[in-house]
Every structure is written in structure tokens, then in C-alpha cells.
PDB file of C-alpha atoms in Angstrom:
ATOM      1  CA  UNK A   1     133.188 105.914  88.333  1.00  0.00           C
ATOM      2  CA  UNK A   2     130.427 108.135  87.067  1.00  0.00           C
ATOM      3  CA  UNK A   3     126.792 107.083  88.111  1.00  0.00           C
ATOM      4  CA  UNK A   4     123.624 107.782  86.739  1.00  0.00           C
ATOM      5  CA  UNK A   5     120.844 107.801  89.315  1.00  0.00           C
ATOM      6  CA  UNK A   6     117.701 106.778  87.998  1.00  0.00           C
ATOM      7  CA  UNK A   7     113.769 107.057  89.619  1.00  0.00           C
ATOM      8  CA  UNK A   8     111.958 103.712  89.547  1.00  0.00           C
ATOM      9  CA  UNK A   9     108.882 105.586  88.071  1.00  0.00           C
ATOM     10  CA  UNK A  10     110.824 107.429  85.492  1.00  0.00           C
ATOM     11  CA  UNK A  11     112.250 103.962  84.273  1.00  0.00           C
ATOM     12  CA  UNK A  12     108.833 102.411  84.100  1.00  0.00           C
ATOM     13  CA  UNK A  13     107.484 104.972  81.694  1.00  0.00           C
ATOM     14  CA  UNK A  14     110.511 104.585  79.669  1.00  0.00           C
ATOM     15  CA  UNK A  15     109.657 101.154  79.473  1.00  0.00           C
ATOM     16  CA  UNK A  16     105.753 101.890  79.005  1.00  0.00           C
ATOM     17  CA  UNK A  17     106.330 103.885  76.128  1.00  0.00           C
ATOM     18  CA  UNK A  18     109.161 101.870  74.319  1.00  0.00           C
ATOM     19  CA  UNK A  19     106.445  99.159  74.436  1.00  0.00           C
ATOM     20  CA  UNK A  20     103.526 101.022  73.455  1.00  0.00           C
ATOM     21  CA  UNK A  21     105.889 102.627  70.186  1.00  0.00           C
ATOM     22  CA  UNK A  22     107.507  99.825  69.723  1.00  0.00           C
ATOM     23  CA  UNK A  23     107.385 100.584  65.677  1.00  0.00           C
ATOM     24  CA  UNK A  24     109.762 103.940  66.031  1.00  0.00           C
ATOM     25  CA  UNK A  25     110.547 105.343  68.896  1.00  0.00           C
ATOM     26  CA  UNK A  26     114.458 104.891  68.687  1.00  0.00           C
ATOM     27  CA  UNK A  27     115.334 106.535  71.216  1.00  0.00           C
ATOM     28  CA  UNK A  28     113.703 104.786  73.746  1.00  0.00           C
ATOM     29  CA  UNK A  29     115.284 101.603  72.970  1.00  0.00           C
ATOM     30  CA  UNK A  30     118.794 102.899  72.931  1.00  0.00           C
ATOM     31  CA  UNK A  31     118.397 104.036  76.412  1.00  0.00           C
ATOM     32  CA  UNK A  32     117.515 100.626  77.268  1.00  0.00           C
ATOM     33  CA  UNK A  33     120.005  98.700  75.640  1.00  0.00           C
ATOM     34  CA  UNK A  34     122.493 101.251  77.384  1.00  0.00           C
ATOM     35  CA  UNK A  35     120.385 101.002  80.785  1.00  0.00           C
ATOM     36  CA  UNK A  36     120.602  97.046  80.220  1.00  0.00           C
ATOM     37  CA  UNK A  37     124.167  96.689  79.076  1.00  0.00           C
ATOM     38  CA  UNK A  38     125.103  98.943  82.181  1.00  0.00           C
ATOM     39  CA  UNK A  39     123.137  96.489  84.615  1.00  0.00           C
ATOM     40  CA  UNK A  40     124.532  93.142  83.505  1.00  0.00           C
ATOM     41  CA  UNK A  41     128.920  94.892  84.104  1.00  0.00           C
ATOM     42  CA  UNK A  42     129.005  97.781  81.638  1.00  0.00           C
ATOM     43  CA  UNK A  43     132.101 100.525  82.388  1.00  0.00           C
ATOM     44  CA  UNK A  44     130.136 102.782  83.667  1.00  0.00           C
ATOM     45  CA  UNK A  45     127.645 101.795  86.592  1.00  0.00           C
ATOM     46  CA  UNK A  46     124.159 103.430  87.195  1.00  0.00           C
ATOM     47  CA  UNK A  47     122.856 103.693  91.231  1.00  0.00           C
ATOM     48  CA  UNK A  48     119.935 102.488  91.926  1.00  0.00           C
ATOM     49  CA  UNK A  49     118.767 103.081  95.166  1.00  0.00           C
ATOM     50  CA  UNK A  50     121.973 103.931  96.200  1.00  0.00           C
ATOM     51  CA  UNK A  51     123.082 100.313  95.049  1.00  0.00           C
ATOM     52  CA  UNK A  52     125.410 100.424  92.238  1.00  0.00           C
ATOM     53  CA  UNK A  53     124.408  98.197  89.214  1.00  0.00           C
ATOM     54  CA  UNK A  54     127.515  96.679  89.147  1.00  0.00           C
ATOM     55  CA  UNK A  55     126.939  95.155  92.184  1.00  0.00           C
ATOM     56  CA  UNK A  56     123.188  93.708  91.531  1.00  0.00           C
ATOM     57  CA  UNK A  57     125.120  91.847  88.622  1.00  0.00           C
ATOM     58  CA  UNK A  58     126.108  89.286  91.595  1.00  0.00           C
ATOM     59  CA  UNK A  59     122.476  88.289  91.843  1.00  0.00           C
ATOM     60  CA  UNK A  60     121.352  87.728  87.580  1.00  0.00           C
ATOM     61  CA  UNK A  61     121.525  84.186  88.203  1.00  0.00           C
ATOM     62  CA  UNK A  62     119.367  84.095  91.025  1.00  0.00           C
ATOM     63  CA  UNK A  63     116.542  86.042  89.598  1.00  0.00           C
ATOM     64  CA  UNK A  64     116.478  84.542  86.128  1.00  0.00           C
ATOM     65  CA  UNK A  65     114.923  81.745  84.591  1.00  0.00           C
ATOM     66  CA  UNK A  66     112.153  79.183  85.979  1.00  0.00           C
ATOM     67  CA  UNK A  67     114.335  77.633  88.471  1.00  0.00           C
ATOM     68  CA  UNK A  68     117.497  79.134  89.710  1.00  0.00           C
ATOM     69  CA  UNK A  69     120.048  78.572  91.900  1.00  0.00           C
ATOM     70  CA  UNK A  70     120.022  79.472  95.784  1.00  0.00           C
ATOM     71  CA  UNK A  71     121.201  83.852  95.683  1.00  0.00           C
ATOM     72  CA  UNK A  72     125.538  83.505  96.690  1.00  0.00           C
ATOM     73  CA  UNK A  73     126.572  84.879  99.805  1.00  0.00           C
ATOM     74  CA  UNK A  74     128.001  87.810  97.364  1.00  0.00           C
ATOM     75  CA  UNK A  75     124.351  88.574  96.034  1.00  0.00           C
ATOM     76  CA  UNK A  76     123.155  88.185  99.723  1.00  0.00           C
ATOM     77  CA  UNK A  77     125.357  90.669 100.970  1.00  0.00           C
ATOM     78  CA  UNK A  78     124.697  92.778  98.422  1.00  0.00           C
ATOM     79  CA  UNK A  79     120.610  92.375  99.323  1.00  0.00           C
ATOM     80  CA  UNK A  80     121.255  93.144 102.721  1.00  0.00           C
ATOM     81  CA  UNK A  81     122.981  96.562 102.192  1.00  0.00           C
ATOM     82  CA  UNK A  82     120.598  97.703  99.501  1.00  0.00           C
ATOM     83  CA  UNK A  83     117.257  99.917  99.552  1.00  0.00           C
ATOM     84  CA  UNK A  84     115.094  97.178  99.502  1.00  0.00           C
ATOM     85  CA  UNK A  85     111.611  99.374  99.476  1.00  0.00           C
ATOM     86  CA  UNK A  86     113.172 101.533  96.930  1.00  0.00           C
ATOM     87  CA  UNK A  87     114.621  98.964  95.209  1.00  0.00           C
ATOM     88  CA  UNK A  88     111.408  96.785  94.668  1.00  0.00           C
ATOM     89  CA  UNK A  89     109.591  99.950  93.441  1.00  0.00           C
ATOM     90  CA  UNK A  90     111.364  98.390  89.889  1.00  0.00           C
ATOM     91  CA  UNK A  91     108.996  95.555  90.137  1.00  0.00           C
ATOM     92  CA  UNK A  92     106.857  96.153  87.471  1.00  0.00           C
ATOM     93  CA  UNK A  93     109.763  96.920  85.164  1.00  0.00           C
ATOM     94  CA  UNK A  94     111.481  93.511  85.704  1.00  0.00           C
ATOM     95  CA  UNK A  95     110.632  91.545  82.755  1.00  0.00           C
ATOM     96  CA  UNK A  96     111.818  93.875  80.473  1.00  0.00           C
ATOM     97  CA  UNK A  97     115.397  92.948  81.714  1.00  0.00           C
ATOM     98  CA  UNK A  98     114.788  88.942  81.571  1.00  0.00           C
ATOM     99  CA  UNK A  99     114.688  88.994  85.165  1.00  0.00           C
ATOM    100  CA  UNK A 100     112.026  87.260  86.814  1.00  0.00           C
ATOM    101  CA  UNK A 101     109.934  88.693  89.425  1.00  0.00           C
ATOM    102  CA  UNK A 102     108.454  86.377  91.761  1.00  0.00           C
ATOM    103  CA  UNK A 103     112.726  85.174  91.739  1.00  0.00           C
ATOM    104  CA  UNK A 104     113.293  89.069  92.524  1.00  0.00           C
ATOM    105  CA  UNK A 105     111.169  89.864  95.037  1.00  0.00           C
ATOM    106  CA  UNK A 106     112.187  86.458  96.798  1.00  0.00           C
ATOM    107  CA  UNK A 107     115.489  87.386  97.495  1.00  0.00           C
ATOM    108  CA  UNK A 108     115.158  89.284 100.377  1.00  0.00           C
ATOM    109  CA  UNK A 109     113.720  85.684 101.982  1.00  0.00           C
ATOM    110  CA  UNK A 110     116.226  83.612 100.650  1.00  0.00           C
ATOM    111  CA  UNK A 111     118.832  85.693 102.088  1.00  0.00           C
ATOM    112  CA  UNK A 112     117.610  85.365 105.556  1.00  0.00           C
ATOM    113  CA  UNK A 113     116.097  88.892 105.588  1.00  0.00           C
ATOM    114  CA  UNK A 114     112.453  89.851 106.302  1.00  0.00           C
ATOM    115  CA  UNK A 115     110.370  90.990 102.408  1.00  0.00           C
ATOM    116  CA  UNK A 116     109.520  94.553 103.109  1.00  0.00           C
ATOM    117  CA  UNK A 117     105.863  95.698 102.401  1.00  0.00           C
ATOM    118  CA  UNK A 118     106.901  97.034  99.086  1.00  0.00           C
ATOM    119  CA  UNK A 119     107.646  93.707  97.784  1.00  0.00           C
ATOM    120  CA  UNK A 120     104.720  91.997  98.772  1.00  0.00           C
ATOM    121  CA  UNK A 121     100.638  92.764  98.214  1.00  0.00           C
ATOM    122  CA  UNK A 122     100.653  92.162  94.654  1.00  0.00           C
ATOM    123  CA  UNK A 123     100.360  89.449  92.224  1.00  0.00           C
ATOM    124  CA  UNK A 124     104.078  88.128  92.154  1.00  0.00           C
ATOM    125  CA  UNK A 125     104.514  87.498  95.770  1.00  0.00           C
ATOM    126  CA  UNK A 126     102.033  86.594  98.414  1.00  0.00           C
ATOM    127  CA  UNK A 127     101.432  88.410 101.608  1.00  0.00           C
TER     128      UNK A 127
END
């Protein structure tokens, strides 16, 4: 399986500036559709934070829409053996994706796990 390892701040700019050009830059977009179609069970998977996108897959429902269900035990486990810190330094990129946030940055909680610092101290999610 080949993966494609991507830096949370590298992604953000990518999304900065495919919003800020929306009118032309090409480019930009087709990396995300590709970046997107690999998250949600593309062929090829893309490691973030040493978690492959495939896996994260197991938790779309439970970080999507206003109110979703409880994470499964499958997107649990898969919570509790990622990089959370590095992980949640995708925050800001989340809506981009459809996923919801504040349901994001709850899952470490919901899984029984304690919301590291990274996750917490800004707008989405309190203290």
C-alpha cells in the first residue's frame, strides 16, 4: 500500500489558498478532491500521523453532521492508537472535508480517553 504522509500545516495552506483562488487555481482543488477521495476508502491510503486514512474512515459518521451517532468501538480503537496531538493539529482544516469539529475533537472523550491540550483552548471545544 503506498502512503503519502502529509504535514497538518502544509494541508492547511493548501486549503487557505484553494479558498482564497477559488476562481483558478486548478490545481489546488485536484489535490483535494484526491486528498478527500483518499480519506473517505480510496485505493491508495495517505498517513496521517502515522494513522492511515483508511482507517479514520471508521469514524465519518461520528464526526459529521449536527447530531451523530455515539463513535463504534472500531472508530474508538482506532482513536486510541492514533497521534491524537498530531492528529488534532488538522483542526482548522476540518470543514473543508464536511467533518465537523466540535464532533472531531470530541472523540477522544467519547471514547473514554482524556482530550489532549491540542484539542482543547480554542473556540470548538472548551477547556
Amino acid at each position: 500500500m503506498t502512503h503519502l504522509k502529509i504535514r497538518p500545516s502544509c494541508l492547511e495552506n493548501l486549503v487557505k489558498q484553494n479558498m482564497a483562488h477559488t476562481s483558478g487555481n486548478v490545481q489546488v482543488q485536484w489535490l483535494l478532491a484526491t486528498l478527500l477521495i483518499a480519506m473517505l476508502g480510496g485505493a491508495k491510503a495517505i498517513a496521517l500521523c502515522d494513522t492511515e486514512s483508511s482507517k479514520l474512515s471508521a469514524c465519518y459518521a461520528a464526526v459529521t453532521g449536527q447530531h451523530p451517532p455515539k463513535p463504534s468501538e472500531k472508530c474508538c480503537d482506532v482513536v486510541k492508537h492514533s497521534n491524537l496531538p498530531c492528529l488534532c493539529g488538522y483542526k482548522s482544516i476540518l470543514p473543508a472535508f464536511g467533518f465537523n469539529p466540535i464532533n472531531a475533537l470530541a472523540l477522544p472523550r467519547k471514547c473514554g480517553l482524556k482530550t489532549p491540550p491540542e484539542c482543547r483552548g480554542n473556540s470548538l471545544m472548551p477547556e
